[in-house]
CSV table of C-alpha atoms in Angstrom, one decimal:
chain,number,residue,atom,x,y,z
A,808,MET,CA,16.1,3.0,34.4
A,809,LYS,CA,13.5,1.5,32.1
A,810,THR,CA,12.1,4.9,31.2
A,811,ALA,CA,15.6,6.1,30.6
A,812,THR,CA,16.2,3.3,28.1
A,813,LEU,CA,12.9,4.1,26.4
A,814,LYS,CA,13.8,7.7,26.2
A,815,MET,CA,17.1,6.9,24.6
A,816,PHE,CA,15.3,4.7,22.1
A,817,LEU,CA,12.8,7.3,21.3
A,818,LEU,CA,15.4,10.0,21.0
A,819,GLY,CA,17.2,7.7,18.6
A,820,ALA,CA,13.9,7.4,16.7
A,821,VAL,CA,13.7,11.1,16.3
A,822,LEU,CA,17.3,11.8,15.5
A,823,VAL,CA,17.2,9.3,12.7
A,824,ILE,CA,16.4,11.5,9.7
A,825,ALA,CA,12.8,10.4,9.1
A,826,HIS,CA,12.0,9.5,5.5
A,827,ALA,CA,8.6,8.3,4.5
A,828,SER,CA,8.7,5.2,2.4
A,829,VAL,CA,8.1,5.6,-1.3
A,830,ALA,CA,7.4,2.0,-2.2
A,831,ASP,CA,6.6,2.5,-5.8
A,832,ASN,CA,2.9,3.4,-6.1
A,833,MET,CA,2.2,4.0,-2.4
A,834,ILE,CA,3.8,6.3,0.1
A,835,MET,CA,3.4,5.0,3.6
A,836,ALA,CA,4.5,6.0,7.1
A,837,ARG,CA,3.9,4.4,10.5
A,838,VAL,CA,3.6,6.9,13.4
A,839,PRO,CA,3.7,5.6,17.0
A,840,LEU,CA,0.8,7.6,18.3
A,841,ARG,CA,-3.0,7.4,18.4
A,842,ALA,CA,-4.7,8.3,15.1
A,843,GLU,CA,-6.9,11.1,16.6
A,844,ILE,CA,-3.8,13.0,17.5
A,845,VAL,CA,-1.9,12.2,14.4
A,846,LEU,CA,-4.7,13.5,12.3
A,847,GLU,CA,-4.2,16.9,13.8
A,848,TYR,CA,-0.5,16.8,13.0
A,849,VAL,CA,-1.3,15.8,9.4
A,850,LYS,CA,-3.7,18.7,8.9
A,851,ALA,CA,-1.2,21.2,10.4
A,852,SER,CA,1.6,19.9,8.2
A,853,VAL,CA,-0.6,19.9,5.1
A,854,GLU,CA,-1.4,23.6,5.7
A,855,GLU,CA,2.2,24.4,6.4
A,856,HIS,CA,3.0,23.1,3.0
A,857,GLY,CA,0.7,25.6,1.4
A,858,TYR,CA,-2.4,23.4,0.9
A,859,THR,CA,-5.9,24.0,2.1
A,860,VAL,CA,-7.7,21.2,3.8
A,861,ALA,CA,-10.9,20.8,1.8
A,862,HIS,CA,-12.6,18.3,4.0
A,863,LEU,CA,-12.4,15.3,6.1
A,864,GLN,CA,-14.1,12.1,5.2
A,865,LEU,CA,-15.2,9.9,8.1
A,866,CYS,CA,-15.2,6.3,6.9
A,867,ASP,CA,-15.5,4.3,10.1
A,868,GLY,CA,-19.1,5.1,11.0
A,869,GLY,CA,-20.6,3.4,8.0
A,870,MET,CA,-18.1,0.6,8.1
A,871,GLN,CA,-18.6,-0.2,11.7
A,872,ASP,CA,-22.1,-1.2,10.9
A,873,PHE,CA,-20.5,-4.0,8.9
A,874,GLY,CA,-18.1,-5.0,11.7
A,875,TYR,CA,-15.0,-3.2,10.5
A,876,LYS,CA,-12.9,-3.1,13.6
A,877,SER,CA,-10.8,0.1,13.1
A,878,ASP,CA,-12.0,2.7,15.5
A,879,PHE,CA,-10.6,5.3,13.3
A,880,TYR,CA,-10.4,5.7,9.6
A,881,ARG,CA,-10.2,9.2,8.1
A,882,VAL,CA,-9.4,10.5,4.7
A,883,VAL,CA,-8.0,14.1,4.6
A,884,PHE,CA,-8.7,15.9,1.3
A,885,PHE,CA,-6.6,18.9,0.4
A,886,GLY,CA,-5.3,20.9,-2.5
A,887,LYS,CA,-4.4,24.3,-3.9
A,888,VAL,CA,-7.2,25.8,-6.0
A,889,ASP,CA,-4.8,27.0,-8.7
A,890,GLU,CA,-3.4,23.6,-9.2
A,891,VAL,CA,-6.9,22.0,-9.3
A,892,ARG,CA,-7.9,24.6,-11.9
A,893,MET,CA,-4.8,24.0,-14.0
A,894,VAL,CA,-5.6,20.3,-14.0
A,895,SER,CA,-9.3,20.5,-14.7
A,896,GLU,CA,-8.6,22.9,-17.6
A,897,HIS,CA,-5.7,21.2,-19.2
A,898,TYR,CA,-5.8,17.6,-18.0
A,899,PRO,CA,-9.5,16.9,-17.2
A,900,GLU,CA,-8.7,13.2,-17.3
A,901,LEU,CA,-6.8,13.7,-14.0
A,902,VAL,CA,-9.6,15.3,-11.9
A,903,SER,CA,-10.5,12.0,-10.4
A,904,TYR,CA,-7.2,12.2,-8.4
A,905,LEU,CA,-7.9,15.6,-7.0
A,906,PRO,CA,-8.1,16.9,-4.4
A,907,LEU,CA,-5.1,14.9,-3.0
A,908,LYS,CA,-6.0,12.6,-0.1
A,909,ILE,CA,-4.2,11.0,2.8
A,910,ALA,CA,-5.7,8.0,4.6
A,911,VAL,CA,-5.2,8.0,8.3
A,912,ILE,CA,-5.7,4.5,9.6
A,913,ALA,CA,-5.6,3.4,13.2
A,914,GLU,CA,-3.7,0.3,14.1
A,915,LYS,CA,-4.2,0.0,17.8
A,916,ASP,CA,-2.1,2.7,19.4
A,917,GLU,CA,-0.2,3.4,16.2
A,918,THR,CA,-1.3,5.1,13.0
A,919,LEU,CA,-0.6,4.2,9.4
A,920,LEU,CA,-0.5,7.1,6.9
A,921,THR,CA,-0.9,6.2,3.3
A,922,VAL,CA,-1.2,8.1,0.1
A,923,LEU,CA,-1.2,7.2,-3.5
A,924,ASN,CA,2.1,8.3,-5.0
A,925,PRO,CA,1.2,10.9,-7.6
A,926,GLU,CA,4.2,9.7,-9.6
A,927,ALA,CA,2.3,6.5,-10.3
A,928,LEU,CA,0.4,8.7,-12.8
A,929,ALA,CA,3.6,10.0,-14.5
A,930,PRO,CA,3.9,7.3,-17.1
A,931,PHE,CA,0.5,8.2,-18.5
A,932,PHE,CA,1.3,11.9,-19.0
A,933,PRO,CA,4.6,12.5,-20.8
A,934,ASP,CA,3.8,16.3,-20.8
A,935,GLU,CA,6.7,18.0,-19.1
A,936,ALA,CA,4.6,20.5,-17.1
A,937,LEU,CA,2.6,17.8,-15.6
A,938,GLN,CA,5.6,15.7,-14.8
A,939,ILE,CA,6.9,18.6,-12.8
A,940,GLN,CA,3.5,19.0,-11.0
A,941,LEU,CA,3.3,15.3,-10.2
A,942,GLY,CA,6.9,15.3,-8.9
A,943,ARG,CA,6.2,18.3,-6.7
A,944,TRP,CA,3.1,16.7,-5.2
A,945,GLN,CA,5.2,13.6,-4.5
A,946,SER,CA,7.9,15.5,-2.7
A,947,ASP,CA,5.4,17.5,-0.7
A,948,LEU,CA,3.6,14.4,0.4
A,949,VAL,CA,6.9,12.8,1.5
A,950,SER,CA,7.8,16.0,3.3
A,951,ILE,CA,4.4,16.1,5.0
A,952,PHE,CA,4.8,12.5,6.3
A,953,ASN,CA,8.4,13.2,7.4
A,954,ASP,CA,7.3,16.3,9.3
A,955,VAL,CA,4.5,14.4,11.0
A,956,ARG,CA,6.9,11.7,12.1
A,957,ARG,CA,9.4,14.1,13.5
A,958,ALA,CA,6.9,16.2,15.3
A,959,VAL,CA,5.3,13.1,16.8
A,960,GLY,CA,8.8,11.7,17.8
A,961,ALA,CA,9.6,15.0,19.5
A,962,ARG,CA,6.3,15.0,21.3
A,963,ILE,CA,6.9,11.5,22.6
A,964,VAL,CA,10.4,12.3,23.9
A,965,SER,CA,9.3,15.4,25.7
A,966,ASN,CA,6.4,13.5,27.4
A,967,HIS,CA,8.8,11.0,29.0
B,560,MET,CA,39.9,2.6,-16.0
B,561,ASN,CA,42.2,2.1,-13.0
B,562,LEU,CA,43.1,5.7,-13.1
B,563,ILE,CA,39.5,6.8,-12.8
B,564,ARG,CA,39.0,4.3,-10.0
B,565,LEU,CA,42.0,5.7,-8.3
B,566,LEU,CA,40.8,9.2,-8.8
B,567,LEU,CA,37.4,8.5,-7.5
B,568,GLY,CA,38.8,6.5,-4.6
B,569,GLY,CA,41.1,9.4,-3.7
B,570,LEU,CA,38.1,11.8,-4.0
B,571,ALA,CA,36.1,9.6,-1.7
B,572,VAL,CA,38.8,9.5,0.9
B,573,ALA,CA,39.2,13.3,0.7
B,574,THR,CA,35.5,13.9,1.1
B,575,ILE,CA,35.4,11.6,4.2
B,576,SER,CA,38.2,13.5,5.8
B,577,VAL,CA,36.4,16.8,5.2
B,578,SER,CA,32.8,15.9,5.9
B,579,GLY,CA,33.2,13.1,8.4
B,580,THR,CA,30.2,10.9,8.0
B,581,ALA,CA,29.3,11.8,4.5
B,582,HIS,CA,30.2,8.4,3.2
B,583,ALA,CA,29.2,6.4,6.2
B,584,ALA,CA,27.6,3.0,5.6
B,585,PRO,CA,23.8,3.1,5.1
B,586,ASP,CA,21.8,3.1,8.4
B,587,GLY,CA,19.8,-0.2,8.4
B,588,ARG,CA,17.5,1.0,11.2
B,589,GLU,CA,16.6,4.2,9.4
B,590,LEU,CA,16.0,2.2,6.1
B,591,TYR,CA,13.8,-0.3,7.9
B,592,ILE,CA,11.7,2.5,9.5
B,593,GLU,CA,11.4,4.1,6.1
B,594,HIS,CA,10.6,1.1,3.9
B,595,CYS,CA,9.4,-1.7,6.1
B,596,SER,CA,7.8,-0.5,9.3
B,597,GLY,CA,4.6,0.7,7.5
B,598,CYS,CA,3.7,-3.0,7.0
B,599,HIS,CA,5.8,-4.9,9.4
B,600,GLN,CA,5.8,-2.5,12.4
B,601,MET,CA,8.8,-1.1,14.2
B,602,GLU,CA,9.6,-4.3,16.0
B,603,GLY,CA,8.5,-6.7,13.3
B,604,GLN,CA,5.2,-7.5,15.1
B,605,SER,CA,3.6,-7.4,11.7
B,606,GLY,CA,0.6,-5.5,10.3
B,607,ILE,CA,-0.2,-5.7,6.6
B,608,GLY,CA,3.0,-7.8,6.4
B,609,LEU,CA,4.0,-11.0,8.1
B,610,PRO,CA,5.8,-11.0,11.5
B,611,LEU,CA,9.6,-10.6,11.4
B,612,LEU,CA,10.2,-11.8,14.9
B,613,ASN,CA,13.2,-13.6,16.3
B,614,ALA,CA,12.0,-17.2,15.9
B,615,LYS,CA,11.4,-16.7,12.2
B,616,LEU,CA,14.6,-14.7,11.6
B,617,ALA,CA,16.6,-17.5,13.3
B,618,ASP,CA,15.2,-19.9,10.7
B,619,VAL,CA,16.1,-18.1,7.5
B,620,SER,CA,19.2,-17.2,5.7
B,621,ASP,CA,20.4,-13.6,5.0
B,622,LYS,CA,20.1,-14.5,1.3
B,623,TYR,CA,16.4,-15.2,1.8
B,624,LEU,CA,15.9,-11.9,3.4
B,625,GLN,CA,17.9,-10.0,0.7
B,626,SER,CA,16.1,-11.8,-2.1
B,627,THR,CA,12.7,-11.1,-0.5
B,628,ILE,CA,13.5,-7.4,-0.2
B,629,ARG,CA,14.6,-7.3,-3.9
B,630,LEU,CA,11.8,-9.3,-5.4
B,631,GLY,CA,9.0,-8.5,-2.9
B,632,ARG,CA,5.9,-10.7,-3.4
B,633,PRO,CA,4.4,-9.9,-6.8
B,634,GLY,CA,0.7,-9.5,-6.5
B,635,ARG,CA,0.8,-10.1,-2.8
B,636,VAL,CA,1.2,-6.6,-1.5
B,637,MET,CA,4.9,-6.4,-0.6
B,638,PRO,CA,6.6,-4.3,-3.3
B,639,ALA,CA,9.9,-5.2,-4.9
B,640,PHE,CA,12.6,-2.8,-3.6
B,641,GLN,CA,14.5,-2.5,-6.8
B,642,ARG,CA,15.9,1.0,-6.2
B,643,LEU,CA,17.8,0.2,-3.0
B,644,SER,CA,21.5,-0.4,-3.4
B,645,ASP,CA,23.1,-3.7,-2.4
B,646,ALA,CA,24.6,-1.9,0.5
B,647,GLN,CA,21.2,-0.6,1.6
B,648,VAL,CA,19.6,-4.0,1.4
B,649,GLY,CA,22.6,-5.5,3.3
B,650,ALA,CA,22.2,-2.8,6.0
B,651,ILE,CA,18.5,-3.7,6.5
B,652,VAL,CA,19.3,-7.3,6.9
B,653,LYS,CA,22.1,-6.5,9.3
B,654,PHE,CA,19.6,-4.4,11.3
B,655,LEU,CA,17.1,-7.3,11.4
B,656,ARG,CA,19.9,-9.5,12.7
B,657,GLN,CA,21.0,-7.1,15.4
B,658,ARG,CA,17.4,-6.4,16.5
B,659,SER,CA,16.6,-10.0,16.8
B,660,GLU,CA,20.0,-11.1,18.1
B,661,THR,CA,19.9,-14.0,15.6
B,662,THR,CA,22.4,-15.5,13.2
B,663,GLU,CA,21.4,-17.0,9.9
B,664,ILE,CA,20.9,-20.6,8.9
B,665,ALA,CA,22.7,-20.8,5.6
B,666,TYR,CA,20.9,-23.4,3.7
B,667,ALA,CA,22.5,-25.8,1.2
B,668,GLU,CA,21.4,-25.1,-2.4
B,669,GLU,CA,21.0,-28.7,-3.3
B,670,PRO,CA,17.4,-29.4,-4.4
B,671,VAL,CA,15.2,-31.7,-2.4
B,672,VAL,CA,14.1,-34.7,-4.5
B,673,GLY,CA,10.6,-36.0,-3.9
B,674,ASP,CA,7.4,-37.3,-5.4
B,675,ALA,CA,5.3,-34.2,-6.1
B,676,ALA,CA,2.2,-36.3,-6.9
B,677,HIS,CA,2.3,-37.9,-3.4
B,678,GLY,CA,3.2,-34.4,-2.0
B,679,HIS,CA,-0.1,-33.2,-3.6
B,680,THR,CA,-2.1,-35.8,-1.6
B,681,LEU,CA,-0.3,-34.8,1.6
B,682,TYR,CA,-0.8,-31.1,0.8
B,683,THR,CA,-4.6,-31.6,0.4
B,684,GLU,CA,-4.7,-33.4,3.7
B,685,HIS,CA,-2.5,-31.2,5.8
B,686,CYS,CA,-1.9,-27.8,4.2
B,687,ILE,CA,-4.8,-26.8,2.0
B,688,LYS,CA,-7.1,-25.5,4.8
B,689,CYS,CA,-4.5,-22.7,5.4
B,690,HIS,CA,-2.6,-22.3,2.2
B,691,GLY,CA,-5.4,-23.0,-0.3
B,692,ALA,CA,-5.5,-25.3,-3.3
B,693,ASP,CA,-3.3,-23.0,-5.4
B,694,GLY,CA,-1.0,-22.1,-2.5
B,695,SER,CA,-2.0,-18.5,-2.5
B,696,GLY,CA,-3.3,-18.6,1.1
B,697,GLU,CA,-6.8,-19.0,2.5
B,698,GLY,CA,-8.9,-16.1,3.8
B,699,GLN,CA,-8.8,-12.5,2.8
B,700,GLY,CA,-5.9,-10.2,3.1
B,701,THR,CA,-2.4,-10.6,4.5
B,702,GLY,CA,-0.6,-10.4,7.8
B,703,VAL,CA,-2.4,-9.4,11.0
B,704,THR,CA,-3.9,-6.0,10.2
B,705,THR,CA,-5.8,-5.2,13.4
B,706,SER,CA,-8.6,-3.4,11.7
B,707,ARG,CA,-10.5,-6.4,10.4
B,708,GLU,CA,-11.8,-9.7,11.6
B,709,ARG,CA,-9.5,-12.6,10.8
B,710,THR,CA,-10.2,-16.2,10.5
B,711,PHE,CA,-6.5,-17.0,11.2
B,712,LEU,CA,-4.1,-15.7,13.9
B,713,VAL,CA,-1.8,-14.7,11.1
B,714,MET,CA,-3.0,-14.9,7.5
B,715,PRO,CA,-1.2,-17.8,5.9
B,716,ALA,CA,1.5,-16.8,3.5
B,717,SER,CA,1.2,-17.4,-0.2
B,718,ILE,CA,3.6,-20.2,-0.8
B,719,SER,CA,3.0,-20.2,-4.6
B,720,ASN,CA,4.1,-16.7,-4.9
B,721,PRO,CA,7.0,-16.3,-7.4
B,722,GLY,CA,8.8,-13.9,-5.0
B,723,PHE,CA,8.7,-16.6,-2.2
B,724,LEU,CA,9.7,-19.5,-4.5
B,725,ALA,CA,12.6,-17.6,-6.0
B,726,SER,CA,13.9,-16.6,-2.5
B,727,ALA,CA,13.4,-19.8,-0.5
B,728,PRO,CA,15.7,-22.8,-1.2
B,729,ASP,CA,14.2,-26.3,-1.0
B,730,GLN,CA,16.0,-26.9,2.3
B,731,MET,CA,14.4,-23.9,3.9
B,732,ILE,CA,10.9,-25.0,2.8
B,733,ARG,CA,11.7,-28.4,4.3
B,734,ARG,CA,12.7,-26.8,7.6
B,735,VAL,CA,9.5,-24.7,7.7
B,736,ILE,CA,7.4,-27.9,7.4
B,737,HIS,CA,9.5,-29.6,10.1
B,738,VAL,CA,9.4,-26.9,12.7
B,739,GLY,CA,6.3,-24.9,11.6
B,740,ARG,CA,5.8,-21.3,12.4
B,741,LYS,CA,4.3,-21.8,15.8
B,742,SER,CA,3.8,-18.3,17.0
B,743,SER,CA,1.9,-17.6,13.8
B,744,GLY,CA,-0.3,-20.6,14.1
B,745,MET,CA,1.4,-23.0,11.6
B,746,PRO,CA,2.0,-26.3,13.5
B,747,SER,CA,5.2,-28.4,13.3
B,748,PHE,CA,4.7,-31.5,11.1
B,749,ASP,CA,7.7,-33.3,12.7
B,750,SER,CA,5.6,-36.0,14.4
B,751,LYS,CA,3.0,-36.3,11.7
B,752,LEU,CA,5.0,-36.8,8.6
B,753,SER,CA,8.1,-38.9,7.7
B,754,GLU,CA,11.2,-37.4,6.1
B,755,THR,CA,10.1,-38.8,2.7
B,756,ASP,CA,6.7,-37.3,3.2
B,757,ILE,CA,8.2,-33.9,3.8
B,758,ASP,CA,10.5,-34.2,0.8
B,759,ASP,CA,7.4,-35.0,-1.3
B,760,LEU,CA,5.7,-31.9,0.0
B,761,VAL,CA,8.7,-29.8,-0.8
B,762,ALA,CA,8.6,-31.2,-4.4
B,763,PHE,CA,4.9,-30.3,-4.6
B,764,VAL,CA,5.4,-26.8,-3.2
B,765,ARG,CA,8.2,-26.3,-5.8
B,766,SER,CA,5.8,-27.3,-8.5
B,767,PHE,CA,3.8,-24.2,-7.9
B,768,GLU,CA,6.5,-22.5,-10.0
B,769,GLN,CA,4.7,-23.9,-13.0
B,770,GLN,CA,1.5,-22.2,-12.0
B,771,ALA,CA,0.6,-19.2,-14.1
B,772,ARG,CA,-0.3,-15.9,-12.4
B,773,SER,CA,-4.1,-15.5,-12.2
B,774,VAL,CA,-4.1,-11.8,-12.9
B,775,ALA,CA,-4.1,-10.6,-16.5
B,776,GLU,CA,-1.8,-7.8,-17.6
B,777,ILE,CA,-3.7,-4.7,-18.8
B,778,ASP,CA,-3.5,-3.2,-22.2
B,779,ALA,CA,-0.7,-0.8,-22.8
B,780,ASP,CA,-3.2,1.9,-23.9
B,781,GLU,CA,-5.3,1.8,-20.7
B,782,ARG,CA,-5.7,5.2,-19.1
B,783,PRO,CA,-6.0,6.0,-15.4
B,784,THR,CA,-9.5,7.3,-15.9
B,785,HIS,CA,-12.3,7.0,-18.5
B,786,VAL,CA,-13.7,10.2,-20.0
B,787,PHE,CA,-17.2,10.1,-21.5
B,788,GLU,CA,-19.1,12.8,-23.2
B,789,SER,CA,-22.7,13.3,-22.1
B,790,PRO,CA,-25.4,13.9,-24.6
B,791,HIS,CA,-27.3,15.8,-21.9
B,792,ASP,CA,-26.9,19.1,-20.1
B,793,PHE,CA,-25.0,19.4,-16.8
B,794,GLU,CA,-28.0,19.1,-14.4
B,795,THR,CA,-29.6,16.2,-16.3
B,796,THR,CA,-26.3,14.3,-16.4
B,797,VAL,CA,-25.8,14.7,-12.7
B,798,ASN,CA,-29.3,13.5,-12.0
B,799,ASN,CA,-29.0,10.6,-14.4
B,800,VAL,CA,-25.8,9.5,-12.7
B,801,LYS,CA,-27.4,9.5,-9.3
B,802,ALA,CA,-30.4,7.6,-10.6
B,803,ALA,CA,-28.2,4.9,-12.1
B,804,LEU,CA,-26.1,4.6,-8.9
B,805,THR,CA,-29.2,4.3,-6.8
B,806,GLY,CA,-30.5,1.6,-9.1
B,807,ALA,CA,-27.2,-0.2,-8.6
B,808,ASN,CA,-27.6,-0.2,-4.8
B,809,PHE,CA,-25.0,2.4,-4.1
B,810,ARG,CA,-25.4,4.9,-1.3
B,811,ILE,CA,-24.9,8.5,-2.5
B,812,PHE,CA,-23.2,11.1,-0.4
B,813,PRO,CA,-23.9,14.8,-0.6
B,814,ASP,CA,-22.4,16.3,-3.8
B,815,ARG,CA,-19.1,18.1,-3.5
B,816,LEU,CA,-17.9,20.6,-6.0
B,817,LEU,CA,-14.4,19.9,-7.2
B,818,GLU,CA,-13.0,23.1,-5.8
B,819,GLN,CA,-15.2,23.1,-2.7
B,820,GLY,CA,-13.3,23.9,0.5
B,821,LEU,CA,-10.3,25.1,-1.5
B,822,THR,CA,-11.7,28.6,-2.3
B,823,ASP,CA,-14.6,30.8,-1.1
B,824,GLU,CA,-18.2,30.2,-2.2
B,825,PHE,CA,-18.2,33.1,-4.6
B,826,SER,CA,-15.3,32.0,-6.8
B,827,VAL,CA,-15.9,28.2,-6.6
B,828,ASN,CA,-16.7,26.6,-10.0
B,829,THR,CA,-20.3,25.2,-9.6
B,830,ARG,CA,-20.1,23.4,-13.0
B,831,GLN,CA,-17.7,20.8,-11.7
B,832,VAL,CA,-19.2,18.3,-9.3
B,833,GLY,CA,-18.2,15.0,-7.8
B,834,VAL,CA,-21.0,12.6,-7.3
B,835,ARG,CA,-19.6,10.4,-4.5
B,836,PHE,CA,-21.0,7.0,-3.7
B,837,CYS,CA,-20.3,3.9,-1.7
B,838,ASN,CA,-21.6,0.4,-1.0
B,839,PHE,CA,-20.5,-0.1,2.6
B,840,ASN,CA,-21.1,-3.8,2.5
B,841,VAL,CA,-18.8,-4.2,-0.5
B,842,LEU,CA,-16.3,-1.7,0.9
B,843,TYR,CA,-16.0,-3.6,4.1
B,844,GLY,CA,-15.2,-6.8,2.2
B,845,MET,CA,-12.6,-4.9,0.2
B,846,LEU,CA,-10.9,-3.4,3.2
B,847,LYS,CA,-10.2,-6.9,4.5
B,848,ILE,CA,-8.3,-7.5,1.4
B,849,GLU,CA,-6.7,-4.1,1.2
B,850,PRO,CA,-6.6,-1.9,4.3
B,851,ARG,CA,-5.0,1.0,2.4
B,852,LEU,CA,-8.0,1.4,0.1
B,853,GLY,CA,-8.8,4.7,1.7
B,854,VAL,CA,-6.3,6.4,-0.6
B,855,VAL,CA,-8.8,6.1,-3.4
B,856,LEU,CA,-12.1,6.4,-1.5
B,857,PRO,CA,-14.9,7.2,-1.8
B,858,CYS,CA,-15.8,6.3,-5.3
B,859,ARG,CA,-16.5,9.4,-7.3
B,860,ILE,CA,-17.8,10.3,-10.8
B,861,THR,CA,-16.8,13.8,-11.7
B,862,ILE,CA,-19.1,15.7,-14.0
B,863,MET,CA,-17.8,18.9,-15.6
B,864,GLU,CA,-19.2,21.4,-18.0
B,865,ARG,CA,-16.4,22.6,-20.3
B,866,GLU,CA,-15.9,25.9,-21.9
B,867,GLY,CA,-18.1,25.3,-25.0
B,868,GLY,CA,-20.9,23.9,-22.9
B,869,GLU,CA,-19.9,20.3,-23.5
B,870,VAL,CA,-20.5,18.0,-20.5
B,871,ILE,CA,-18.0,15.3,-19.6
B,872,LEU,CA,-17.9,12.5,-17.0
B,873,VAL,CA,-14.6,11.4,-15.6
B,874,VAL,CA,-14.6,7.9,-14.0
B,875,PRO,CA,-11.6,6.3,-12.3
B,876,ASN,CA,-10.3,3.2,-14.2
B,877,LEU,CA,-10.4,0.5,-11.6
B,878,ARG,CA,-8.3,-1.8,-13.7
B,879,VAL,CA,-5.4,0.6,-13.6
B,880,ILE,CA,-5.8,1.7,-9.9
B,881,SER,CA,-6.1,-1.8,-8.5
B,882,ARG,CA,-2.8,-2.7,-10.0
B,883,TRP,CA,-1.0,0.0,-8.0
B,884,PHE,CA,-1.7,-1.8,-4.8
B,885,ASN,CA,0.2,-4.9,-6.0
B,886,ASN,CA,-2.7,-7.0,-4.6
B,887,ASP,CA,-4.1,-9.7,-6.9
B,888,GLU,CA,-7.1,-10.3,-4.7
B,889,LEU,CA,-8.1,-6.7,-5.1
B,890,VAL,CA,-7.4,-6.8,-8.8
B,891,GLY,CA,-9.6,-9.8,-9.4
B,892,LEU,CA,-12.5,-8.1,-7.5
B,893,TRP,CA,-12.1,-4.7,-9.3
B,894,ASP,CA,-11.7,-6.2,-12.7
B,895,ARG,CA,-15.2,-7.5,-12.2
B,896,MET,CA,-16.5,-4.2,-10.8
B,897,GLU,CA,-15.4,-2.3,-13.8
B,898,GLU,CA,-18.5,-3.7,-15.6
B,899,THR,CA,-20.8,-2.2,-12.9
B,900,PHE,CA,-19.2,1.2,-13.5
B,901,THR,CA,-19.5,0.9,-17.3
B,902,ASN,CA,-23.2,0.0,-17.0
B,903,ILE,CA,-23.8,3.0,-14.7
B,904,ILE,CA,-22.3,5.4,-17.3
B,905,ASP,CA,-24.1,3.7,-20.2
B,906,GLU,CA,-27.4,4.2,-18.3
B,907,ALA,CA,-26.6,7.8,-17.4
B,908,THR,CA,-25.6,8.9,-20.9
B,909,LEU,CA,-28.3,7.0,-22.8
């Protein structure tokens, strides 16, 4: 009975059309699964959106030496080489924000995904071409987070 | 005007009958998951944000919740949700009510009259150790983020925050002091303070409204990065930057080319490199204040050789970035760190 209720709840969680939150300058999503696993979902979804994962930064090792309690803190770097070239050629000022990066942060058995909203940069660059680019990154990031949430939701339901 | 209303109204009815749920009321649960769960967790257990559990919800008005969503907590992490419609905000509040099975306390609007000076004395005695002299909360960071050590069970809220003061009527502040927030570690002051004392405290808390925000606005012409020209060639510039960073006690990670990992080793541009660095001790301190910092880590100075052989350095502008987090603690820290960055560049481009 209890499992059934849980299942219903989780099913509800999946059926709800997931939308990552775009709270002004930060896009965030909470995923009810362990970070090691969520990281794999993130990488897969990033690639399905046409990006290449450039590398993975492990932040926890160095931080643990200073007592940081998170057992898991990763940053996934990714991009499309054409876009990076376009930016470094025409908008060198922007290279500090590329490749794009998603922070994967463990909070006990859940995971917090966070990314800087590229549209936070929009007010600085009135150029139409760049506005389109920033908007596209933003919608891709939201879509990546939503896919991860749905996939994780579906996994949880099928495991019960 | 009425004609248009009628027309639109008729249209809406027609659409509903065709598409069924197209105009259904906004789904509060869905909106909560989307906008709030990142910081407050699915069941309101709290994370970066404060707990939104039953006992608390039973003690606040719907208006307080609505106003908090709209105004957020300026400079204290929670964003102002200005783009949600009234119906959406209403749906979130309704969802919180259903989840917690609570009904609101609708507080009277009449102000509490008290002696703020005496309230100040009581505040120093009873409240300052948790809420701080300026009311902005003792300790680093907010809520109960699990990934850091905390000196408090729940980090005490900022009670001088303009978002809080604009949302909480005097009568609610009065009640919080009476009953406390026990599950979060704030005791009840019922047995320690008289009614008059509590009124005086409310008057003092209200006086925080006069307090100016500690964080300065930045100039309108600030850019998200600083771009410098180097008088040296590419290799010399890279080496100079590393020497300056080492001198400033940063640990340097292996170089990464800007395009590295995005294309094969033959077509990657080797004249664009990111010198990445970190000071773990400082970083750890900053993560207590802002757990989402990873979205801008590690620190990186990008050095690029341009078409004509000119070498430039691109450095993130910490003053601009820190303000994106809506976190005044972080802003204060980074405004001071900007100087370190400037010195490093000065040294490297001498």
